């Protein structure tokens, strides 16, 4: 099954690493938020975060407290999950408001007038909606902006069930979890590589037969060349 991108009824975008160049913003924030537990614990957490791109902060910090702290810290400070989440959110908000937006995003929106656009992210939903509104991006996503604490799997299943995501649908993501979530939901998938933190992405895409492109600007500029998005199932 083949589709020109303009033929998709629904285009679902991850936020970090696809629409916003914010992966490194969040990686730094995860490190700084947990540094009071020691450099070893903070680095172990960053390693876990990078290996689990696209997973919500709620699950990541729970993993930090339950799995990393017991093995990396002898006398951990008395900080609970809510405190970690608040500290992380304060650090990351500034970065989200100032990081680079994908070039040609508006052009792609203009070239896909019949497609419904959605954000489905591991980022906090309230935070995402505030940032996108402040940066003048919210109106591009007429299908809505969705994030944690719901997982991407939960969001996709819900929005498909209520008819907000219609087939054919394409998920544009930059992590292995994005691919897994899209596949589970029965969506086509396109890997966006330029800002991804998947170190072996080219090898992985080749092995999984996943079509990839460097960035959104490349998609917009090549539409006239009838770039095809292939269903890899």
Short mmCIF file of C-alpha atoms in Angstrom, two decimals:
data_model
loop_
_atom_site.label_atom_id
_atom_site.label_comp_id
_atom_site.label_asym_id
_atom_site.label_seq_id
_atom_site.Cartn_x
_atom_site.Cartn_y
_atom_site.Cartn_z
CA UNK A 1 0.00 0.00 0.00
CA UNK A 2 1.40 3.36 -1.05
CA UNK A 3 0.35 6.94 -0.31
CA UNK A 4 1.56 10.34 -1.31
CA UNK A 5 1.72 12.29 1.95
CA UNK A 6 -1.02 14.62 0.73
CA UNK A 7 -3.37 11.63 0.55
CA UNK A 8 -3.22 10.90 4.26
CA UNK A 9 -6.41 11.79 6.13
CA UNK A 10 -4.46 12.10 9.38
CA UNK A 11 -0.89 13.16 10.10
CA UNK A 12 0.27 12.48 13.65
CA UNK A 13 3.45 14.21 14.82
CA UNK A 14 5.64 13.53 17.80
CA UNK A 15 6.79 16.80 19.34
CA UNK A 16 10.36 16.47 20.61
CA UNK A 17 12.80 15.85 17.79
CA UNK A 18 10.17 16.22 15.08
CA UNK A 19 8.32 19.54 15.47
CA UNK A 20 10.64 21.06 18.08
CA UNK A 21 14.40 20.62 18.40
CA UNK A 22 13.94 19.85 22.08
CA UNK A 23 15.46 16.43 22.69
CA UNK A 24 18.68 17.86 24.09
CA UNK A 25 16.72 20.40 26.12
CA UNK A 26 14.97 17.56 27.91
CA UNK A 27 18.10 15.44 28.25
CA UNK A 28 19.89 18.30 30.03
CA UNK A 29 16.85 18.93 32.23
CA UNK A 30 16.70 15.26 33.27
CA UNK A 31 20.37 15.39 34.25
CA UNK A 32 20.12 18.64 36.21
CA UNK A 33 16.95 17.57 37.99
CA UNK A 34 18.56 14.40 39.35
CA UNK A 35 22.09 15.70 39.93
CA UNK A 36 21.43 16.12 43.67
CA UNK A 37 21.43 12.31 43.83
CA UNK A 38 24.98 12.25 42.50
CA UNK A 39 26.61 12.29 39.08
CA UNK A 40 26.46 8.52 38.68
CA UNK A 41 22.71 8.42 39.32
CA UNK A 42 22.08 11.40 37.05
CA UNK A 43 24.09 9.89 34.20
CA UNK A 44 22.41 6.52 34.62
CA UNK A 45 19.08 8.30 34.37
CA UNK A 46 20.12 10.15 31.21
CA UNK A 47 21.22 6.85 29.67
CA UNK A 48 17.82 5.35 30.52
CA UNK A 49 16.02 8.41 29.13
CA UNK A 50 17.89 8.31 25.80
CA UNK A 51 17.30 4.58 25.45
CA UNK A 52 13.57 5.11 26.05
CA UNK A 53 12.81 8.10 23.86
CA UNK A 54 9.13 9.00 23.64
CA UNK A 55 8.21 7.56 27.04
CA UNK A 56 6.54 10.00 29.45
CA UNK A 57 8.41 11.76 32.23
CA UNK A 58 6.06 10.18 34.76
CA UNK A 59 7.27 6.68 33.92
CA UNK A 60 10.89 7.81 33.65
CA UNK A 61 11.01 9.46 37.06
CA UNK A 62 9.21 6.50 38.63
CA UNK A 63 11.91 4.26 37.15
CA UNK A 64 14.57 6.61 38.52
CA UNK A 65 13.21 6.42 42.06
CA UNK A 66 12.46 2.71 42.01
CA UNK A 67 15.36 1.27 40.00
CA UNK A 68 18.27 3.72 39.74
CA UNK A 69 18.38 5.27 43.21
CA UNK A 70 18.69 1.95 45.08
CA UNK A 71 21.75 0.96 43.05
CA UNK A 72 23.50 4.33 42.60
CA UNK A 73 22.95 6.32 45.80
CA UNK A 74 23.85 5.39 49.37
CA UNK A 75 22.07 8.26 51.15
CA UNK A 76 19.59 9.80 48.68
CA UNK A 77 18.05 13.20 49.47
CA UNK A 78 14.43 13.18 50.59
CA UNK A 79 12.77 14.18 47.29
CA UNK A 80 9.51 12.68 46.08
CA UNK A 81 8.10 12.16 42.59
CA UNK A 82 6.05 15.37 42.57
CA UNK A 83 9.09 17.45 43.52
CA UNK A 84 11.15 15.90 40.73
CA UNK A 85 8.37 16.52 38.21
CA UNK A 86 8.01 20.16 39.26
CA UNK A 87 11.74 20.79 39.10
CA UNK A 88 12.00 19.17 35.69
CA UNK A 89 9.02 21.11 34.31
CA UNK A 90 10.48 24.43 35.45
CA UNK A 91 13.78 23.70 33.70
CA UNK A 92 12.28 22.36 30.50
CA UNK A 93 9.66 25.07 29.90
CA UNK A 94 12.22 27.75 29.05
CA UNK A 95 13.88 25.44 26.56
CA UNK A 96 10.60 24.53 24.87
CA UNK A 97 9.73 28.20 24.46
CA UNK A 98 13.06 29.02 22.83
CA UNK A 99 14.21 25.96 20.88
CA UNK A 100 14.13 25.69 17.10
CA UNK A 101 10.85 24.92 15.34
CA UNK A 102 10.99 22.57 12.36
CA UNK A 103 11.67 24.55 9.22
CA UNK A 104 8.87 24.54 6.63
CA UNK A 105 6.26 23.32 9.12
CA UNK A 106 3.85 26.01 7.94
CA UNK A 107 4.59 25.14 4.31
CA UNK A 108 3.80 21.48 4.94
CA UNK A 109 0.54 22.49 6.59
CA UNK A 110 -0.37 24.54 3.52
CA UNK A 111 0.45 21.60 1.25
CA UNK A 112 -1.68 19.14 3.21
CA UNK A 113 -4.96 21.09 3.50
CA UNK A 114 -7.12 17.97 3.58
CA UNK A 115 -5.17 16.24 6.35
CA UNK A 116 -6.01 16.48 10.04
CA UNK A 117 -2.90 17.20 12.10
CA UNK A 118 -2.32 15.97 15.65
CA UNK A 119 0.49 16.10 18.18
CA UNK A 120 0.92 12.85 20.13
CA UNK A 121 3.82 13.25 22.53
CA UNK A 122 5.36 11.83 25.67
CA UNK A 123 5.58 15.40 26.97
CA UNK A 124 3.15 16.75 29.53
CA UNK A 125 -0.14 17.61 27.80
CA UNK A 126 -0.85 20.85 29.67
CA UNK A 127 2.71 22.03 29.13
CA UNK A 128 2.57 21.17 25.42
CA UNK A 129 -0.65 23.07 24.86
CA UNK A 130 0.67 26.14 26.64
CA UNK A 131 3.95 26.11 24.72
CA UNK A 132 2.30 25.58 21.34
CA UNK A 133 -0.20 28.37 22.01
CA UNK A 134 2.53 30.77 23.14
CA UNK A 135 4.65 29.99 20.08
CA UNK A 136 1.73 30.36 17.66
CA UNK A 137 1.76 26.71 16.60
CA UNK A 138 -1.44 25.40 18.15
CA UNK A 139 -3.69 26.30 15.21
CA UNK A 140 -1.67 24.07 12.88
CA UNK A 141 -2.86 21.00 14.77
CA UNK A 142 -6.58 20.98 14.14
CA UNK A 143 -6.90 17.42 15.47
CA UNK A 144 -5.53 18.38 18.88
CA UNK A 145 -2.38 18.33 21.00
CA UNK A 146 -2.07 15.32 23.29
CA UNK A 147 0.51 14.15 25.80
CA UNK A 148 1.18 12.53 29.14
CA UNK A 149 0.21 11.32 31.65
CA UNK A 150 -1.59 9.19 29.01
CA UNK A 151 0.84 7.09 26.98
CA UNK A 152 1.10 7.36 23.21
CA UNK A 153 -0.51 3.95 22.90
CA UNK A 154 -3.48 5.11 24.98
CA UNK A 155 -3.82 8.38 23.08
CA UNK A 156 -3.70 6.73 19.65
CA UNK A 157 -6.21 4.05 20.62
CA UNK A 158 -8.58 6.65 22.05
CA UNK A 159 -8.37 9.07 19.13
CA UNK A 160 -8.85 6.24 16.62
CA UNK A 161 -11.84 4.99 18.59
CA UNK A 162 -13.51 8.40 18.67
CA UNK A 163 -12.87 9.04 14.97
CA UNK A 164 -10.38 11.87 15.41
CA UNK A 165 -7.69 9.81 13.65
CA UNK A 166 -8.95 8.55 10.30
CA UNK A 167 -7.24 6.22 7.87
CA UNK A 168 -5.05 6.41 6.00
CA UNK A 169 -2.94 7.82 8.83
CA UNK A 170 0.79 8.49 9.14
CA UNK A 171 2.82 8.89 12.33
CA UNK A 172 5.97 11.03 12.04
CA UNK A 173 8.34 10.16 14.88
CA UNK A 174 11.98 10.04 15.93
CA UNK A 175 12.14 7.15 18.40
CA UNK A 176 11.77 3.39 18.49
CA UNK A 177 8.80 3.79 20.80
CA UNK A 178 7.11 6.03 18.21
CA UNK A 179 7.47 3.22 15.69
CA UNK A 180 6.14 0.63 18.14
CA UNK A 181 3.16 2.81 19.05
CA UNK A 182 2.35 3.52 15.40
CA UNK A 183 2.63 -0.15 14.45
CA UNK A 184 0.44 -1.25 17.35
CA UNK A 185 -2.19 1.29 16.30
CA UNK A 186 -2.05 0.17 12.66
CA UNK A 187 -0.61 3.44 11.37
CA UNK A 188 2.01 4.02 8.70
CA UNK A 189 5.27 5.40 10.08
CA UNK A 190 7.97 7.79 8.88
CA UNK A 191 11.17 8.20 10.89
CA UNK A 192 12.52 11.77 11.20
CA UNK A 193 16.26 11.51 11.75
CA UNK A 194 17.95 14.93 12.09
CA UNK A 195 17.15 15.60 15.76
CA UNK A 196 16.70 12.00 16.87
CA UNK A 197 18.69 10.60 19.80
CA UNK A 198 18.53 7.05 18.41
CA UNK A 199 22.24 6.50 17.80
CA UNK A 200 21.83 3.54 15.47
CA UNK A 201 18.80 4.89 13.63
CA UNK A 202 20.11 4.26 10.10
CA UNK A 203 20.96 0.63 10.83
CA UNK A 204 17.69 0.15 12.70
CA UNK A 205 15.60 1.67 9.90
CA UNK A 206 17.35 -0.55 7.37
CA UNK A 207 16.76 -3.69 9.43
CA UNK A 208 13.10 -2.84 10.06
CA UNK A 209 12.53 -1.53 6.51
CA UNK A 210 11.36 1.80 7.90
CA UNK A 211 11.26 4.72 5.52
CA UNK A 212 13.07 7.76 6.86
CA UNK A 213 13.71 11.37 5.99
CA UNK A 214 15.97 13.94 7.62
CA UNK A 215 13.39 16.56 8.56
CA UNK A 216 10.02 18.13 7.85
CA UNK A 217 11.56 20.65 5.48
CA UNK A 218 12.68 17.78 3.25
CA UNK A 219 9.13 16.41 3.16
CA UNK A 220 7.66 19.78 2.23
CA UNK A 221 10.24 20.47 -0.46
CA UNK A 222 9.86 17.06 -2.08
CA UNK A 223 6.08 16.94 -2.22
CA UNK A 224 6.13 18.08 -5.80
CA UNK A 225 8.31 15.06 -6.61
CA UNK A 226 5.52 12.75 -5.37
CA UNK A 227 7.47 11.25 -2.49
CA UNK A 228 5.82 8.01 -1.46
CA UNK A 229 5.31 6.82 2.07
CA UNK A 230 5.27 3.03 2.21
CA UNK A 231 3.32 0.90 4.58
CA UNK A 232 6.01 -1.43 5.99
CA UNK A 233 3.69 -4.06 7.43
#
